Short mmCIF file of C-alpha atoms and ligand atoms in Angstrom, two decimals:
data_model
loop_
_atom_site.label_atom_id
_atom_site.label_comp_id
_atom_site.label_asym_id
_atom_site.label_seq_id
_atom_site.Cartn_x
_atom_site.Cartn_y
_atom_site.Cartn_z
CA MET A 76 0.01 0.07 -0.02
CA SER A 77 2.87 2.46 0.78
CA ASP A 78 4.01 2.07 -2.83
CA LEU A 79 0.68 2.98 -4.24
CA GLN A 80 1.26 6.38 -2.48
CA PHE A 81 4.14 7.53 -4.58
CA ASP A 82 4.10 8.24 -8.34
CA ALA A 83 6.77 7.08 -10.65
CA ARG A 84 8.98 9.93 -9.98
CA GLY A 85 8.83 9.08 -6.06
CA ARG A 86 6.54 12.09 -5.40
CA LEU A 87 3.80 11.67 -2.77
CA ARG A 88 0.67 11.34 -4.91
CA HIS A 89 -1.64 10.02 -2.15
CA LEU A 90 -1.40 9.87 1.54
CA LEU A 91 -2.63 6.65 2.69
CA THR A 92 -0.15 5.76 5.49
CA LEU A 93 2.95 7.01 7.23
CA GLU A 94 4.53 3.67 6.64
CA GLY A 95 7.28 4.13 3.93
CA ILE A 96 7.44 7.91 4.41
CA GLY A 97 11.04 8.55 5.41
CA ARG A 98 12.61 11.26 7.70
CA PRO A 99 13.33 13.78 4.95
CA LEU A 100 9.78 13.85 3.49
CA LEU A 101 8.29 13.81 7.03
CA THR A 102 10.46 16.62 8.12
CA SER A 103 9.83 18.64 4.94
CA LEU A 104 5.97 18.26 5.50
CA LEU A 105 6.26 19.53 9.02
CA ASP A 106 8.66 22.33 8.05
CA ARG A 107 6.16 23.55 5.59
CA ALA A 108 3.31 23.34 8.00
CA GLU A 109 5.25 25.94 10.20
CA ALA A 110 4.50 28.62 7.44
CA PHE A 111 0.77 27.83 7.74
CA ARG A 112 0.31 28.36 11.40
CA VAL A 113 -2.17 31.10 12.34
CA ALA A 114 -1.77 32.99 15.73
CA PRO A 115 -5.06 33.16 17.79
CA GLY A 116 -7.27 35.92 16.64
CA GLU A 117 -5.30 36.55 13.39
CA ALA A 118 -7.13 36.33 10.05
CA PRO A 119 -5.76 33.33 8.16
CA ARG A 120 -4.19 34.25 4.70
CA ARG A 121 -5.84 33.12 1.70
CA HIS A 122 -3.43 31.20 -0.67
CA THR A 123 -4.04 30.17 -4.16
CA TRP A 124 -2.28 26.76 -4.39
CA LEU A 125 -5.56 24.96 -4.97
CA ALA A 126 -7.29 27.44 -6.92
CA GLY A 127 -9.64 25.89 -9.26
CA ARG A 128 -9.29 22.53 -7.58
CA THR A 129 -12.18 20.85 -5.81
CA VAL A 130 -11.81 18.65 -2.57
CA ALA A 131 -14.36 16.07 -1.54
CA ASN A 132 -14.77 15.16 2.13
CA LEU A 133 -16.12 11.60 2.39
CA PHE A 134 -16.55 10.84 5.97
CA PHE A 135 -18.18 7.43 6.54
CA GLU A 136 -17.47 7.68 10.19
CA PRO A 137 -18.25 10.66 12.49
CA SER A 138 -15.73 13.53 12.66
CA THR A 139 -15.61 17.00 14.05
CA ARG A 140 -11.78 18.09 13.99
CA THR A 141 -10.54 16.06 11.09
CA ARG A 142 -13.35 17.07 8.84
CA ALA A 143 -13.57 20.74 9.80
CA SER A 144 -9.81 21.15 9.56
CA PHE A 145 -9.56 19.42 6.07
CA GLU A 146 -12.30 21.90 4.88
CA LEU A 147 -10.68 24.99 6.37
CA ALA A 148 -7.25 23.68 5.09
CA ALA A 149 -8.44 23.30 1.60
CA ARG A 150 -10.51 26.59 1.45
CA ARG A 151 -7.44 28.45 2.88
CA LEU A 152 -5.63 27.17 -0.20
CA GLY A 153 -8.20 28.33 -2.49
CA ALA A 154 -10.05 25.07 -3.30
CA ASP A 155 -13.77 24.46 -3.64
CA VAL A 156 -14.87 21.95 -0.98
CA ILE A 157 -17.81 19.60 -1.02
CA ASN A 158 -18.86 17.60 2.13
CA LEU A 159 -20.83 14.59 1.17
CA ASP A 160 -23.48 13.84 3.64
CA ILE A 161 -22.89 10.00 3.52
CA GLN A 162 -26.13 9.26 5.38
CA ALA A 163 -28.05 11.11 2.71
CA SER A 164 -25.94 9.84 -0.27
CA SER A 165 -26.53 6.95 -2.72
CA ALA A 166 -24.17 4.89 -0.66
CA VAL A 167 -27.04 4.07 1.42
CA LYS A 168 -28.71 2.75 -1.81
CA GLY A 169 -25.91 0.31 -2.28
CA GLU A 170 -23.61 2.49 -4.60
CA SER A 171 -20.07 1.10 -4.57
CA LEU A 172 -17.17 3.05 -3.37
CA GLU A 173 -15.75 3.00 -7.05
CA ASP A 174 -18.89 4.37 -8.41
CA THR A 175 -18.93 7.04 -5.93
CA LEU A 176 -15.27 7.90 -6.93
CA TYR A 177 -16.24 7.90 -10.77
CA THR A 178 -19.32 10.09 -10.26
CA LEU A 179 -17.43 12.75 -8.10
CA GLU A 180 -14.47 12.48 -10.73
CA ALA A 181 -16.83 13.21 -13.42
CA MET A 182 -17.65 16.57 -11.54
CA ASN A 183 -13.91 17.18 -11.60
CA VAL A 184 -13.20 16.51 -7.95
CA ASP A 185 -9.51 16.63 -7.67
CA VAL A 186 -8.91 15.44 -3.92
CA PHE A 187 -10.76 12.98 -2.05
CA VAL A 188 -10.58 12.91 1.82
CA VAL A 189 -11.93 9.67 3.10
CA ARG A 190 -12.48 8.29 6.61
CA HIS A 191 -13.80 4.78 6.78
CA LYS A 192 -14.47 2.14 9.56
CA ASP A 193 -12.98 -0.66 7.13
CA VAL A 194 -9.36 -1.32 6.43
CA GLY A 195 -8.29 -0.78 2.75
CA VAL A 196 -10.92 1.67 1.47
CA GLN A 197 -8.53 4.61 0.81
CA ALA A 198 -6.12 2.20 -0.97
CA LEU A 199 -9.07 0.86 -3.06
CA MET A 200 -9.98 4.27 -4.12
CA ALA A 201 -6.47 5.40 -4.86
CA SER A 202 -5.88 2.24 -7.03
CA HIS A 203 -9.07 3.29 -8.99
CA ALA A 204 -8.58 7.13 -9.14
CA ALA A 205 -7.69 8.94 -12.24
CA PRO A 206 -4.21 9.76 -12.65
CA HIS A 207 -4.38 13.53 -11.62
CA VAL A 208 -6.60 12.73 -8.47
CA HIS A 209 -5.20 12.41 -5.01
CA VAL A 210 -6.64 10.31 -2.05
CA LEU A 211 -6.06 11.45 1.57
CA ASN A 212 -6.63 8.89 4.44
CA ALA A 213 -8.59 10.75 7.08
CA GLY A 214 -9.00 7.62 9.44
CA GLU A 215 -8.78 4.03 8.28
CA ALA A 216 -10.34 1.56 10.81
CA HIS A 217 -8.08 1.03 13.91
CA LEU A 218 -5.03 1.15 11.45
CA SER A 219 -3.91 4.57 10.52
CA HIS A 220 -4.63 8.33 10.65
CA PRO A 221 -1.60 9.79 8.81
CA THR A 222 -2.53 13.42 9.04
CA GLN A 223 -3.33 13.05 12.91
CA GLY A 224 0.21 11.33 13.30
CA LEU A 225 1.68 14.39 11.53
CA LEU A 226 -0.17 16.97 13.64
CA ASP A 227 0.86 15.09 16.78
CA ALA A 228 4.63 14.89 15.71
CA PHE A 229 4.41 18.57 14.62
CA THR A 230 2.96 19.58 17.99
CA ILE A 231 5.61 17.65 19.94
CA ARG A 232 8.54 18.88 17.90
CA ARG A 233 7.42 22.49 18.43
CA HIS A 234 7.52 22.00 22.43
CA LYS A 235 10.39 19.28 22.46
CA PRO A 236 12.61 19.55 19.56
CA ASP A 237 15.11 17.19 21.22
CA LEU A 238 13.29 14.21 19.70
CA ALA A 239 16.13 11.65 20.20
CA ASN A 240 16.06 12.13 23.95
CA LEU A 241 12.20 12.20 24.43
CA SER A 242 10.02 9.89 26.76
CA VAL A 243 6.59 9.68 25.31
CA ALA A 244 3.81 7.94 27.13
CA ILE A 245 0.53 7.06 25.20
CA VAL A 246 -2.13 5.83 27.65
CA GLY A 247 -5.53 4.29 26.96
CA ASP A 248 -7.18 2.29 24.35
CA ILE A 249 -4.02 1.52 22.10
CA LYS A 250 -5.48 -1.59 20.71
CA HIS A 251 -8.14 0.21 18.74
CA SER A 252 -6.28 3.61 17.97
CA ARG A 253 -5.39 4.48 14.55
CA VAL A 254 -4.18 7.82 16.40
CA ALA A 255 -1.64 5.92 18.37
CA ARG A 256 -0.43 3.83 15.27
CA SER A 257 0.20 6.85 13.14
CA ALA A 258 1.70 8.98 15.91
CA LEU A 259 3.99 6.00 16.83
CA ARG A 260 5.12 5.85 13.22
CA ALA A 261 5.81 9.48 12.88
CA LEU A 262 7.76 9.67 16.08
CA VAL A 263 9.89 6.50 15.41
CA THR A 264 10.68 7.74 12.02
CA LEU A 265 11.71 11.11 13.62
CA GLY A 266 13.99 9.31 15.87
CA VAL A 267 12.10 9.10 19.17
CA ARG A 268 13.33 5.94 21.10
CA ASP A 269 11.50 5.79 24.37
CA ILE A 270 7.83 5.27 23.84
CA ARG A 271 5.50 3.80 26.37
CA LEU A 272 2.10 2.34 25.70
CA ALA A 273 -0.11 1.90 28.70
CA GLY A 274 -3.54 0.58 29.18
CA PRO A 275 -5.62 -2.26 30.66
CA LYS A 276 -4.37 -5.64 29.08
CA THR A 277 -7.44 -5.96 27.01
CA LEU A 278 -6.87 -2.60 25.25
CA LEU A 279 -3.13 -3.14 24.51
CA PRO A 280 -1.73 -4.44 21.30
CA LYS A 281 -0.22 -7.81 21.11
CA LYS A 282 3.58 -8.03 22.21
CA GLY A 283 5.78 -7.03 19.39
CA GLU A 284 2.80 -5.50 17.07
CA LEU A 285 4.07 -1.95 17.79
CA LYS A 286 7.10 -0.46 18.65
CA GLY A 287 7.12 0.86 22.19
CA GLU A 288 7.12 -0.76 25.79
CA LEU A 289 3.80 -2.19 27.09
CA PHE A 290 2.61 -1.14 30.51
CA THR A 291 -0.62 -1.89 32.41
CA ASP A 292 0.72 0.43 35.33
CA ALA A 293 -0.19 3.95 34.11
CA ASP A 294 1.81 5.42 36.96
CA LYS A 295 4.94 3.54 35.72
CA ALA A 296 4.31 4.70 31.99
CA VAL A 297 3.83 8.33 32.98
CA ARG A 298 6.76 8.55 35.42
CA GLY A 299 9.34 10.81 33.99
CA ALA A 300 7.68 11.44 30.56
CA ASP A 301 8.04 14.56 28.51
CA VAL A 302 4.78 13.87 26.66
CA VAL A 303 1.56 12.30 27.86
CA MET A 304 -0.89 11.44 25.30
CA MET A 305 -4.34 10.30 26.27
CA LEU A 306 -6.52 8.38 24.24
CA ARG A 307 -10.43 7.76 24.11
CA ILE A 308 -11.90 4.26 24.73
CA GLN A 309 -13.05 3.22 21.13
CA LYS A 310 -16.32 1.43 22.18
CA GLU A 311 -17.45 1.36 18.61
CA ARG A 312 -14.57 -0.89 17.69
CA MET A 313 -15.12 -3.56 20.48
CA GLN A 314 -17.22 -6.65 20.21
CA LYS A 315 -18.18 -6.44 24.00
CA ALA A 316 -17.23 -4.27 26.89
CA ALA A 317 -13.51 -4.85 27.32
CA VAL A 318 -13.24 -2.28 30.01
CA PRO A 319 -14.44 -1.79 33.67
CA SER A 320 -16.76 1.10 34.78
CA ALA A 321 -15.86 4.70 33.79
CA ALA A 322 -15.07 5.47 37.30
CA ALA A 323 -12.78 2.48 37.80
CA TYR A 324 -10.95 3.08 34.49
CA PHE A 325 -10.50 6.74 35.51
CA LYS A 326 -8.79 5.74 38.74
CA ARG A 327 -6.31 3.26 37.05
CA TYR A 328 -5.70 4.97 33.78
CA GLY A 329 -7.27 8.58 33.69
CA LEU A 330 -5.04 11.50 33.85
CA ASP A 331 -5.66 13.53 36.82
CA ALA A 332 -3.26 16.16 38.59
CA ARG A 333 -1.78 13.66 40.80
CA ARG A 334 -0.79 11.13 37.87
CA LEU A 335 0.59 14.08 35.85
CA LYS A 336 2.88 15.05 38.66
CA LEU A 337 4.81 11.87 37.93
CA ALA A 338 5.75 13.11 34.56
CA LYS A 339 8.43 15.86 33.98
CA PRO A 340 7.40 19.17 35.44
CA ASP A 341 7.45 20.63 32.03
CA ALA A 342 5.57 17.71 30.23
CA ILE A 343 2.93 18.24 27.69
CA VAL A 344 -0.53 16.80 27.79
CA MET A 345 -2.12 15.74 24.58
CA HIS A 346 -5.27 14.16 23.30
CA PRO A 347 -6.62 13.79 19.73
CA GLY A 348 -10.01 14.49 20.74
CA PRO A 349 -12.85 13.84 21.12
CA MET A 350 -12.37 13.83 24.90
CA ASN A 351 -14.40 12.18 27.65
CA ARG A 352 -13.80 14.30 30.57
CA GLY A 353 -13.69 12.22 33.61
CA ILE A 354 -13.00 9.00 31.93
CA GLU A 355 -9.43 9.41 30.43
CA ILE A 356 -8.64 12.73 31.51
CA SER A 357 -9.79 15.32 34.18
CA ALA A 358 -11.30 18.48 33.11
CA GLU A 359 -8.53 20.23 35.20
CA VAL A 360 -5.89 18.58 33.37
CA ALA A 361 -7.55 18.88 30.08
CA ASP A 362 -7.83 22.71 30.64
CA GLY A 363 -4.72 23.17 32.58
CA PRO A 364 -1.34 24.84 31.67
CA ARG A 365 0.36 21.70 30.43
CA SER A 366 -2.42 20.91 27.91
CA VAL A 367 -1.60 21.45 24.40
CA ILE A 368 -4.97 19.77 23.12
CA ARG A 369 -6.28 22.93 21.58
CA GLU A 370 -3.11 23.62 19.92
CA GLN A 371 -3.13 20.18 18.42
CA VAL A 372 -6.39 21.30 16.80
CA SER A 373 -4.93 24.37 15.28
CA ASN A 374 -1.82 22.63 14.14
CA GLY A 375 -4.07 20.13 12.28
CA VAL A 376 -5.24 22.71 9.95
CA ALA A 377 -1.66 23.77 9.19
CA VAL A 378 -0.44 20.04 8.67
CA ARG A 379 -3.31 19.35 6.31
CA MET A 380 -2.70 22.54 4.25
CA ALA A 381 1.01 21.40 3.97
CA VAL A 382 -0.05 18.00 2.68
CA LEU A 383 -2.64 19.40 0.20
CA GLN A 384 -0.05 22.01 -0.93
CA GLY A 385 2.58 19.28 -1.67
CA PHE A 386 0.16 17.85 -4.18
CA TYR A 387 0.27 20.94 -6.28
CA THR A 388 3.87 22.29 -6.05
C1 NCD B 1474 -9.92 10.25 16.51
C2 NCD B 1474 -10.15 9.40 15.36
O1 NCD B 1474 -11.23 9.40 14.83
O2 NCD B 1474 -9.43 8.54 15.06
N1 NCD B 1474 -10.09 11.52 16.47
C3 NCD B 1474 -9.44 12.46 15.60
O3 NCD B 1474 -9.30 12.09 14.46
N2 NCD B 1474 -8.97 13.56 15.99
C4 NCD B 1474 -9.64 9.57 17.84
C5 NCD B 1474 -11.00 9.23 18.35
O4 NCD B 1474 -12.05 9.07 17.70
O5 NCD B 1474 -11.08 8.87 19.59
#
């Protein structure tokens, strides 16, 4: 699948996964995103990189941040944007993904931003797409969420540039998390060596499946960390309840002020959203001085602009 995303000249044509994207390309994407950051209250600049282009958002799963930020990113680069309402689309009448692709291509859609609960949908679309068309993965099952991985790496790099000496703790439902997988991929590519993955046994990946040390004790994982990334429990990807009550979970794995004190004093707190306050993170920590959660959201627009711009430079 990672081959499918490069053209014959080795340029990124689709963004399907961070697998196969080496440090130079990853770093250049993050560097270009710097130029698209907007200070709070500032009016974002309008660019023309995507003038005359059309971007279609196809979200077969719910989304707030990712969808809105792709839309803003595309508009700020000068593109037209359509947001297909999947529930009200012909997908519910049984139209295939390929036919949905061909239909929108016939209306000159140039970029497809796709989120789906199944593995392989983005690659399938990329393999059928016309030569000038780009497919962007906005969340693939539990497997990957490349632009989230990029925005997480971007946010970490801004606060903690010494990546080789960083300790990163990712806590929660790792097993079902595409965010954890893509963040991990980006961080490993950028040279982060100390990555700890913590959660209840039922929500941890199999030993050896992911790079990173596994912990069932959240305190141990968070101790001395520079970055603490909290994850939501993905009930929608579970067969049956694999977690104890919310209160019991919060006590063992939730990030409150006491647990955060175990991390480095200048540690940053991250969460991809949507947050469940009181389950994986306390409101006090989510809104506290160490939290960069809203900054992650802002950075998401800049990073997505950099990816889209890259297709047209
Ligand atoms: C996540 C997702 O959809 O993978 N959210 C996001 O894109 N920021 C994480 C989640 O749903 O918990």
